[in-house]
Amino acid sequence: MRQHRIVLLPGDGIGPEITAVTKKLLNAVSDKEGFELKFEERHIGGAAIELTGSPLPAITLESCKDCDAVLMAAIGSPKYDSLPRDKRPETGLLGLRAGLNLFANLRPVKIREALIDSSTLKKEFISGVDLLVVRELTGGIYFGQPKGRINTEKDVRAFNTMCYAKSEIERIAHVAFELARERKMKICSVDKANVLEVSQLWREVINLFADKNKDIEVSHLYVDNAAMQLVKDPTQFDVILTGNLFGDILSDEAAMLTGSIGMLPSASLGTNGPGLFEPVHGSAPDIAGHNQANPIAMVLSAAMMLRIGLKEKTAADMLEQAVDKVLEAGFRTPDLMGKGSTELGCAEMGEQLLKAL
Ligand code: IPM
Ligand code: MG
């Protein structure tokens, strides 16, 4: 029997609730499809800080390096806001991305017709949105050196460095061009080349790629304009290729086109080795433990894991179809509630998804 080893990272806040739902669904699809999933649960983020003092204990990173795919829920809590940077939950996630060399972050944004009324934008502008944010994930200002804080008698200064090496831009461009070939053959690269040196290099490298890959239509937008275009006319986009910080911001914005950030999955990939699959949303501490979380983004992340990480395409399709079925039947978690729908808690949404498989 085919066997896949998965490290599960429930993390913080709503993480454990959505993980429980997702694990049940994964077990059900693997039974149906005749493969075996072996889960190993590890701590990350605040949950790990509580137990070990570190947001990314060595054993978590070691297990993640030695498996077929990592499935994470969410990390973070205001409780840790005052801790020093190296002790914060976010640092655990950044350490995991860097430790597994996951330089390519894929964030698909697809409007599900059943949810078109949940968006804050008008239907006619978002109908048909189907785009993919390809975000560079292990470079840019998130990891650039030098960074730090200098206290003088007169003032305090803090600084980060936004930098990219040509080779880093090339490897993420390569991923984006390959993905564009499976989609609508077009890429919009987003930068701030009118102001930043690092963006000028970014644009030069993307243009070199465009010259060598004439089958792909390449355009460029400055990030401020891209942010505007995303709400003005989102269907113009297919693949959006951008750096770490701009990708962080634009992917949240793009997520809201769908009505709820609780719907969006992501995959973070390296050259080889296991990928990390996680919802785009955070740990939602305000609703944690109240059975109100929307598990769908994690379920869709599990589908991405099956498709991209484990090459179990049929099982991935099954999960995605179950999500569509349940939404079409009018079931909604509180974040998606609209007129005429039936409100469900996180666990009950899980049960409906199981039935729909
Ligand atoms: C994301 C998150 C993370 C990021 C945080 C939690 C470190 O916002 O995955 O988009 O900034 O990359
Ligand atoms: Mg973010």
CSV table of C-alpha atoms and ligand atoms in Angstrom, one decimal:
chain,number,residue,atom,x,y,z
A,1,MET,CA,0.0,0.0,0.0
A,2,ARG,CA,1.3,3.5,-0.8
A,3,GLN,CA,2.3,5.3,2.4
A,4,HIS,CA,2.9,8.9,3.1
A,5,ARG,CA,4.4,10.4,6.3
A,6,ILE,CA,2.9,13.7,7.3
A,7,VAL,CA,4.0,16.0,10.1
A,8,LEU,CA,1.0,17.8,11.5
A,9,LEU,CA,1.5,21.2,13.2
A,10,PRO,CA,-1.8,22.3,14.8
A,11,GLY,CA,-0.1,25.4,16.4
A,12,ASP,CA,-2.1,28.0,18.2
A,13,GLY,CA,-5.6,29.6,18.5
A,14,ILE,CA,-8.1,27.9,16.2
A,15,GLY,CA,-5.3,25.6,14.9
A,16,PRO,CA,-6.2,22.5,16.9
A,17,GLU,CA,-9.9,22.7,15.9
A,18,ILE,CA,-9.3,23.0,12.2
A,19,THR,CA,-6.6,20.4,12.4
A,20,ALA,CA,-9.0,17.8,14.0
A,21,VAL,CA,-11.5,18.3,11.1
A,22,THR,CA,-8.8,18.1,8.4
A,23,LYS,CA,-7.2,15.0,9.9
A,24,LYS,CA,-10.6,13.2,9.8
A,25,LEU,CA,-11.1,14.1,6.2
A,26,LEU,CA,-7.6,13.1,5.2
A,27,ASN,CA,-8.1,9.7,6.9
A,28,ALA,CA,-11.4,9.3,5.0
A,29,VAL,CA,-10.0,10.1,1.6
A,30,SER,CA,-7.0,7.9,2.1
A,31,ASP,CA,-9.2,5.0,3.0
A,32,LYS,CA,-11.3,5.5,-0.1
A,33,GLU,CA,-8.3,5.8,-2.3
A,34,GLY,CA,-6.3,3.0,-0.8
A,35,PHE,CA,-3.2,4.7,0.6
A,36,GLU,CA,-2.0,5.2,4.1
A,37,LEU,CA,-1.2,8.4,5.9
A,38,LYS,CA,1.0,8.3,8.9
A,39,PHE,CA,0.7,11.4,11.0
A,40,GLU,CA,3.2,12.7,13.4
A,41,GLU,CA,2.1,15.7,15.5
A,42,ARG,CA,4.6,18.3,16.5
A,43,HIS,CA,4.5,21.7,18.3
A,44,ILE,CA,5.2,25.1,16.7
A,45,GLY,CA,4.5,28.7,17.7
A,46,GLY,CA,3.0,29.6,21.0
A,47,ALA,CA,2.1,25.9,21.8
A,48,ALA,CA,5.9,25.2,21.5
A,49,ILE,CA,6.9,28.2,23.5
A,50,GLU,CA,4.7,27.0,26.4
A,51,LEU,CA,6.3,23.6,26.4
A,52,THR,CA,9.9,24.3,25.5
A,53,GLY,CA,10.5,28.0,25.5
A,54,SER,CA,11.2,28.0,21.7
A,55,PRO,CA,8.7,28.6,18.9
A,56,LEU,CA,10.5,26.0,16.7
A,57,PRO,CA,11.9,23.2,18.9
A,58,ALA,CA,14.7,21.2,17.2
A,59,ILE,CA,12.6,18.1,17.2
A,60,THR,CA,9.9,19.8,15.2
A,61,LEU,CA,12.3,21.0,12.5
A,62,GLU,CA,14.0,17.5,12.4
A,63,SER,CA,10.7,15.8,12.0
A,64,CYS,CA,9.6,18.2,9.2
A,65,LYS,CA,12.9,17.6,7.3
A,66,ASP,CA,12.3,13.9,7.5
A,67,CYS,CA,8.7,13.4,6.2
A,68,ASP,CA,6.9,13.6,2.9
A,69,ALA,CA,4.8,16.7,3.6
A,70,VAL,CA,4.1,19.2,6.4
A,71,LEU,CA,0.6,20.3,7.1
A,72,MET,CA,0.3,23.3,9.4
A,73,ALA,CA,-2.8,25.1,10.8
A,74,ALA,CA,-1.9,28.5,12.3
A,75,ILE,CA,0.4,30.2,14.8
A,76,GLY,CA,0.4,33.3,16.9
A,77,SER,CA,-1.3,34.9,19.8
A,78,PRO,CA,-1.4,38.4,21.3
A,79,LYS,CA,-0.1,36.8,24.5
A,80,TYR,CA,3.4,36.7,23.0
A,81,ASP,CA,3.4,40.2,21.4
A,82,SER,CA,5.8,41.5,24.0
A,83,LEU,CA,8.4,38.7,23.8
A,84,PRO,CA,11.7,39.4,22.1
A,85,ARG,CA,11.6,38.7,18.3
A,86,ASP,CA,13.5,35.4,18.5
A,87,LYS,CA,11.0,34.0,21.0
A,88,ARG,CA,7.8,35.0,19.1
A,89,PRO,CA,5.6,32.4,17.4
A,90,GLU,CA,6.1,34.0,14.0
A,91,THR,CA,9.8,33.4,14.3
A,92,GLY,CA,9.1,29.7,14.5
A,93,LEU,CA,7.2,29.8,11.2
A,94,LEU,CA,10.0,31.8,9.5
A,95,GLY,CA,12.5,29.4,10.9
A,96,LEU,CA,10.6,26.5,9.4
A,97,ARG,CA,10.4,28.2,6.0
A,98,ALA,CA,14.1,28.9,6.1
A,99,GLY,CA,15.0,25.5,7.6
A,100,LEU,CA,13.2,23.6,4.8
A,101,ASN,CA,14.4,26.2,2.2
A,102,LEU,CA,10.8,26.8,1.1
A,103,PHE,CA,11.5,29.7,-1.3
A,104,ALA,CA,8.3,29.4,-3.3
A,105,ASN,CA,4.9,30.3,-1.8
A,106,LEU,CA,1.9,29.6,-3.9
A,107,ARG,CA,-1.4,31.2,-2.9
A,108,PRO,CA,-4.2,30.5,-5.3
A,109,VAL,CA,-7.3,32.8,-5.1
A,110,LYS,CA,-10.3,31.4,-6.8
A,111,ILE,CA,-13.9,32.6,-6.4
A,112,ARG,CA,-16.2,29.8,-5.5
A,113,GLU,CA,-19.5,30.7,-7.2
A,114,ALA,CA,-21.5,29.6,-4.1
A,115,LEU,CA,-19.8,32.3,-2.1
A,116,ILE,CA,-19.9,35.1,-4.6
A,117,ASP,CA,-22.3,37.1,-2.3
A,118,SER,CA,-19.9,36.8,0.7
A,119,SER,CA,-17.4,39.2,-0.9
A,120,THR,CA,-17.5,42.9,0.0
A,121,LEU,CA,-17.0,43.6,-3.6
A,122,LYS,CA,-19.6,43.7,-6.3
A,123,LYS,CA,-20.4,40.4,-8.0
A,124,GLU,CA,-19.7,41.6,-11.5
A,125,PHE,CA,-16.2,42.6,-10.6
A,126,ILE,CA,-15.1,39.3,-9.0
A,127,SER,CA,-17.0,36.7,-10.9
A,128,GLY,CA,-14.4,34.5,-12.6
A,129,VAL,CA,-11.4,35.6,-10.5
A,130,ASP,CA,-8.9,32.8,-10.6
A,131,LEU,CA,-5.4,33.9,-9.8
A,132,LEU,CA,-2.2,32.6,-8.2
A,133,VAL,CA,0.1,34.7,-6.1
A,134,VAL,CA,3.7,33.3,-6.4
A,135,ARG,CA,5.5,34.9,-3.4
A,136,GLU,CA,9.2,34.6,-2.8
A,137,LEU,CA,9.4,33.3,0.8
A,138,THR,CA,12.9,33.0,2.1
A,139,GLY,CA,14.5,36.3,1.1
A,140,GLY,CA,13.7,40.0,0.8
A,141,ILE,CA,13.2,42.2,3.8
A,142,TYR,CA,12.0,39.3,6.0
A,143,PHE,CA,15.5,37.8,6.0
A,144,GLY,CA,17.8,40.6,4.8
A,145,GLN,CA,20.9,41.6,6.7
A,146,PRO,CA,21.8,43.9,8.4
A,147,LYS,CA,18.8,44.4,10.6
A,148,GLY,CA,18.5,45.6,14.1
A,149,ARG,CA,18.0,48.5,16.5
A,150,ILE,CA,20.4,51.1,17.7
A,151,ASN,CA,19.7,53.1,20.8
A,152,THR,CA,21.6,56.4,21.3
A,153,GLU,CA,21.1,59.0,23.9
A,154,LYS,CA,19.1,61.2,21.5
A,155,ASP,CA,17.0,58.7,19.6
A,156,VAL,CA,16.3,55.1,18.7
A,157,ARG,CA,16.6,53.7,15.2
A,158,ALA,CA,15.4,50.4,13.9
A,159,PHE,CA,16.1,49.0,10.4
A,160,ASN,CA,15.7,46.1,8.0
A,161,THR,CA,17.3,45.4,4.7
A,162,MET,CA,15.3,44.6,1.5
A,163,CYS,CA,17.8,42.6,-0.7
A,164,TYR,CA,17.6,40.0,-3.3
A,165,ALA,CA,20.4,38.1,-5.1
A,166,LYS,CA,20.0,37.5,-8.8
A,167,SER,CA,20.0,33.8,-8.2
A,168,GLU,CA,17.1,34.1,-5.7
A,169,ILE,CA,15.0,36.0,-8.2
A,170,GLU,CA,15.9,33.5,-10.9
A,171,ARG,CA,14.7,30.5,-8.9
A,172,ILE,CA,11.3,32.0,-8.0
A,173,ALA,CA,10.9,33.3,-11.6
A,174,HIS,CA,11.5,29.7,-12.8
A,175,VAL,CA,8.7,28.4,-10.6
A,176,ALA,CA,6.3,31.2,-11.8
A,177,PHE,CA,7.1,30.6,-15.4
A,178,GLU,CA,6.5,26.9,-15.1
A,179,LEU,CA,3.2,27.5,-13.3
A,180,ALA,CA,2.1,30.1,-15.9
A,181,ARG,CA,2.5,27.4,-18.5
A,182,GLU,CA,-0.1,25.2,-16.8
A,183,ARG,CA,-2.4,28.2,-16.5
A,184,LYS,CA,-3.2,31.2,-18.8
A,185,MET,CA,0.4,31.8,-19.9
A,186,LYS,CA,0.7,35.2,-18.4
A,187,ILE,CA,2.6,36.7,-15.5
A,188,CYS,CA,2.3,40.0,-13.8
A,189,SER,CA,5.5,40.8,-11.9
A,190,VAL,CA,5.0,43.2,-9.0
A,191,ASP,CA,7.8,45.4,-7.6
A,192,LYS,CA,8.6,49.0,-6.7
A,193,ALA,CA,11.3,49.6,-9.4
A,194,ASN,CA,10.5,53.3,-9.6
A,195,VAL,CA,12.0,53.7,-6.1
A,196,LEU,CA,14.0,50.7,-4.9
A,197,GLU,CA,17.3,49.3,-6.3
A,198,VAL,CA,16.3,45.8,-5.2
A,199,SER,CA,13.2,46.1,-7.4
A,200,GLN,CA,15.2,47.3,-10.4
A,201,LEU,CA,17.3,44.1,-10.2
A,202,TRP,CA,14.1,42.2,-9.7
A,203,ARG,CA,12.6,43.7,-12.9
A,204,GLU,CA,15.8,43.2,-14.9
A,205,VAL,CA,15.9,39.5,-14.0
A,206,ILE,CA,12.2,39.0,-14.8
A,207,ASN,CA,12.8,40.7,-18.2
A,208,LEU,CA,15.7,38.4,-19.0
A,209,PHE,CA,13.3,35.5,-18.3
A,210,ALA,CA,10.6,37.0,-20.4
A,211,ASP,CA,13.1,37.3,-23.3
A,212,LYS,CA,13.9,33.6,-23.0
A,213,ASN,CA,10.3,32.5,-22.6
A,214,LYS,CA,8.4,34.3,-25.3
A,215,ASP,CA,5.4,32.0,-25.0
A,216,ILE,CA,4.6,33.7,-21.7
A,217,GLU,CA,3.1,37.2,-21.7
A,218,VAL,CA,4.9,39.2,-19.0
A,219,SER,CA,3.8,42.5,-17.6
A,220,HIS,CA,5.1,44.6,-14.6
A,221,LEU,CA,3.2,46.7,-12.1
A,222,TYR,CA,4.4,48.8,-9.2
A,223,VAL,CA,3.1,47.4,-6.0
A,224,ASP,CA,0.9,50.4,-5.2
A,225,ASN,CA,-0.8,50.2,-8.5
A,226,ALA,CA,-1.1,46.4,-8.2
A,227,ALA,CA,-2.9,46.8,-4.9
A,228,MET,CA,-5.3,49.2,-6.6
A,229,GLN,CA,-5.8,47.0,-9.7
A,230,LEU,CA,-6.6,44.0,-7.5
A,231,VAL,CA,-9.8,45.6,-6.2
A,232,LYS,CA,-10.5,47.6,-9.4
A,233,ASP,CA,-10.3,44.8,-11.9
A,234,PRO,CA,-9.1,41.5,-10.4
A,235,THR,CA,-9.9,39.3,-13.3
A,236,GLN,CA,-7.1,40.8,-15.3
A,237,PHE,CA,-4.6,38.8,-13.2
A,238,ASP,CA,-3.5,35.2,-13.6
A,239,VAL,CA,0.0,34.6,-12.1
A,240,ILE,CA,1.2,37.4,-9.8
A,241,LEU,CA,4.9,37.1,-9.2
A,242,THR,CA,6.4,39.1,-6.4
A,243,GLY,CA,8.8,39.3,-3.4
A,244,ASN,CA,8.3,38.4,0.2
A,245,LEU,CA,6.8,41.5,1.7
A,246,PHE,CA,4.7,42.6,-1.3
A,247,GLY,CA,3.5,39.0,-1.6
A,248,ASP,CA,2.5,39.0,2.1
A,249,ILE,CA,0.4,42.1,1.6
A,250,LEU,CA,-1.1,41.4,-1.8
A,251,SER,CA,-2.1,37.9,-0.9
A,252,ASP,CA,-4.2,39.1,2.1
A,253,GLU,CA,-5.8,41.6,-0.2
A,254,ALA,CA,-6.5,39.0,-2.9
A,255,ALA,CA,-7.8,36.7,-0.3
A,256,MET,CA,-10.6,39.1,0.6
A,257,LEU,CA,-11.9,39.0,-3.0
A,258,THR,CA,-13.3,35.6,-2.1
A,259,GLY,CA,-15.3,36.9,0.9
A,260,SER,CA,-13.3,35.3,3.6
A,261,ILE,CA,-9.7,34.7,4.3
A,262,GLY,CA,-10.9,31.5,5.9
A,263,MET,CA,-11.1,30.0,2.4
A,264,LEU,CA,-7.6,30.3,1.2
A,265,PRO,CA,-4.9,27.6,1.1
A,266,SER,CA,-1.2,27.8,0.4
A,267,ALA,CA,1.8,25.7,-0.5
A,268,SER,CA,5.4,26.5,0.2
A,269,LEU,CA,7.9,24.6,-1.8
A,270,GLY,CA,11.6,24.2,-2.1
A,271,THR,CA,13.6,22.5,-4.8
A,272,ASN,CA,13.3,19.0,-3.3
A,273,GLY,CA,12.3,17.8,0.2
A,274,PRO,CA,8.9,18.2,1.8
A,275,GLY,CA,6.6,21.1,1.1
A,276,LEU,CA,4.7,23.0,3.8
A,277,PHE,CA,1.0,23.4,3.3
A,278,GLU,CA,-1.0,25.9,5.4
A,279,PRO,CA,-4.0,28.1,5.3
A,280,VAL,CA,-3.3,31.8,4.6
A,281,HIS,CA,-5.3,32.9,7.6
A,282,GLY,CA,-3.9,33.3,11.1
A,283,SER,CA,-4.8,31.7,14.4
A,284,ALA,CA,-7.8,33.9,15.1
A,285,PRO,CA,-7.4,34.0,18.9
A,286,ASP,CA,-10.6,35.9,19.4
A,287,ILE,CA,-12.7,32.8,18.3
A,288,ALA,CA,-10.4,30.1,19.4
A,289,GLY,CA,-12.1,27.3,21.4
A,290,HIS,CA,-15.6,28.4,20.5
A,291,ASN,CA,-16.2,26.0,17.6
A,292,GLN,CA,-16.7,28.9,15.2
A,293,ALA,CA,-13.6,28.6,13.0
A,294,ASN,CA,-13.9,27.9,9.3
A,295,PRO,CA,-11.9,24.8,8.6
A,296,ILE,CA,-12.1,25.1,4.8
A,297,ALA,CA,-8.8,26.9,4.1
A,298,MET,CA,-7.0,24.1,6.0
A,299,VAL,CA,-9.0,21.4,4.2
A,300,LEU,CA,-8.1,23.0,0.8
A,301,SER,CA,-4.4,23.2,2.0
A,302,ALA,CA,-4.6,19.5,2.6
A,303,ALA,CA,-5.9,19.1,-0.9
A,304,MET,CA,-2.9,21.1,-2.2
A,305,MET,CA,-0.7,18.8,-0.1
A,306,LEU,CA,-2.3,15.7,-1.7
A,307,ARG,CA,-2.0,17.1,-5.2
A,308,ILE,CA,1.4,18.8,-5.2
A,309,GLY,CA,3.2,17.1,-2.3
A,310,LEU,CA,2.0,13.6,-2.4
A,311,LYS,CA,0.8,13.2,-6.0
A,312,GLU,CA,-2.5,11.9,-4.9
A,313,LYS,CA,-4.6,13.8,-7.4
A,314,THR,CA,-7.9,11.8,-7.1
A,315,ALA,CA,-7.9,12.3,-3.3
A,316,ALA,CA,-7.2,16.0,-3.7
A,317,ASP,CA,-10.1,16.3,-6.2
A,318,MET,CA,-12.4,14.6,-3.7
A,319,LEU,CA,-11.7,17.1,-0.9
A,320,GLU,CA,-12.2,20.1,-3.2
A,321,GLN,CA,-15.4,18.7,-4.6
A,322,ALA,CA,-16.7,18.1,-1.0
A,323,VAL,CA,-16.0,21.7,-0.2
A,324,ASP,CA,-18.0,22.9,-3.2
A,325,LYS,CA,-20.9,20.5,-2.5
A,326,VAL,CA,-21.2,21.7,1.1
A,327,LEU,CA,-21.1,25.3,0.2
A,328,GLU,CA,-23.6,24.8,-2.6
A,329,ALA,CA,-25.9,23.1,-0.1
A,330,GLY,CA,-25.9,26.4,1.8
A,331,PHE,CA,-23.8,25.4,4.9
A,332,ARG,CA,-21.6,28.1,6.2
A,333,THR,CA,-19.4,28.9,9.2
A,334,PRO,CA,-20.1,32.2,10.9
A,335,ASP,CA,-17.4,34.1,8.8
A,336,LEU,CA,-19.3,33.4,5.6
A,337,MET,CA,-22.9,33.7,6.8
A,338,GLY,CA,-25.4,35.3,4.5
A,339,LYS,CA,-29.1,35.3,3.9
A,340,GLY,CA,-30.7,31.9,3.6
A,341,SER,CA,-27.6,29.8,4.6
A,342,THR,CA,-27.4,27.4,7.5
A,343,GLU,CA,-24.8,28.2,10.1
A,344,LEU,CA,-22.5,25.5,11.3
A,345,GLY,CA,-19.7,25.3,13.9
A,346,CYS,CA,-16.3,24.1,12.9
A,347,ALA,CA,-16.8,20.5,13.9
A,348,GLU,CA,-20.3,20.3,12.3
A,349,MET,CA,-18.8,21.8,9.1
A,350,GLY,CA,-16.3,18.9,9.3
A,351,GLU,CA,-19.2,16.4,9.6
A,352,GLN,CA,-20.9,17.8,6.5
A,353,LEU,CA,-17.7,17.7,4.6
A,354,LEU,CA,-17.2,14.0,5.6
A,355,LYS,CA,-20.7,13.2,4.4
A,356,ALA,CA,-20.1,15.0,1.1
A,357,LEU,CA,-17.0,12.9,0.3
B,1,IPM,C1,1.8,34.9,6.2
B,1,IPM,C2,1.9,35.5,7.6
B,1,IPM,C3,3.3,35.3,8.0
B,1,IPM,C4,4.2,36.2,7.1
B,1,IPM,C5,3.6,35.7,9.5
B,1,IPM,C6,2.7,34.9,10.4
B,1,IPM,C7,5.0,35.5,9.8
B,1,IPM,O1,1.4,36.8,7.6
B,1,IPM,O2,2.1,33.7,6.0
B,1,IPM,O3,1.3,35.6,5.3
B,1,IPM,O4,4.3,37.4,7.3
B,1,IPM,O5,4.7,35.6,6.1
B,2,MG,MG,0.5,37.3,5.7
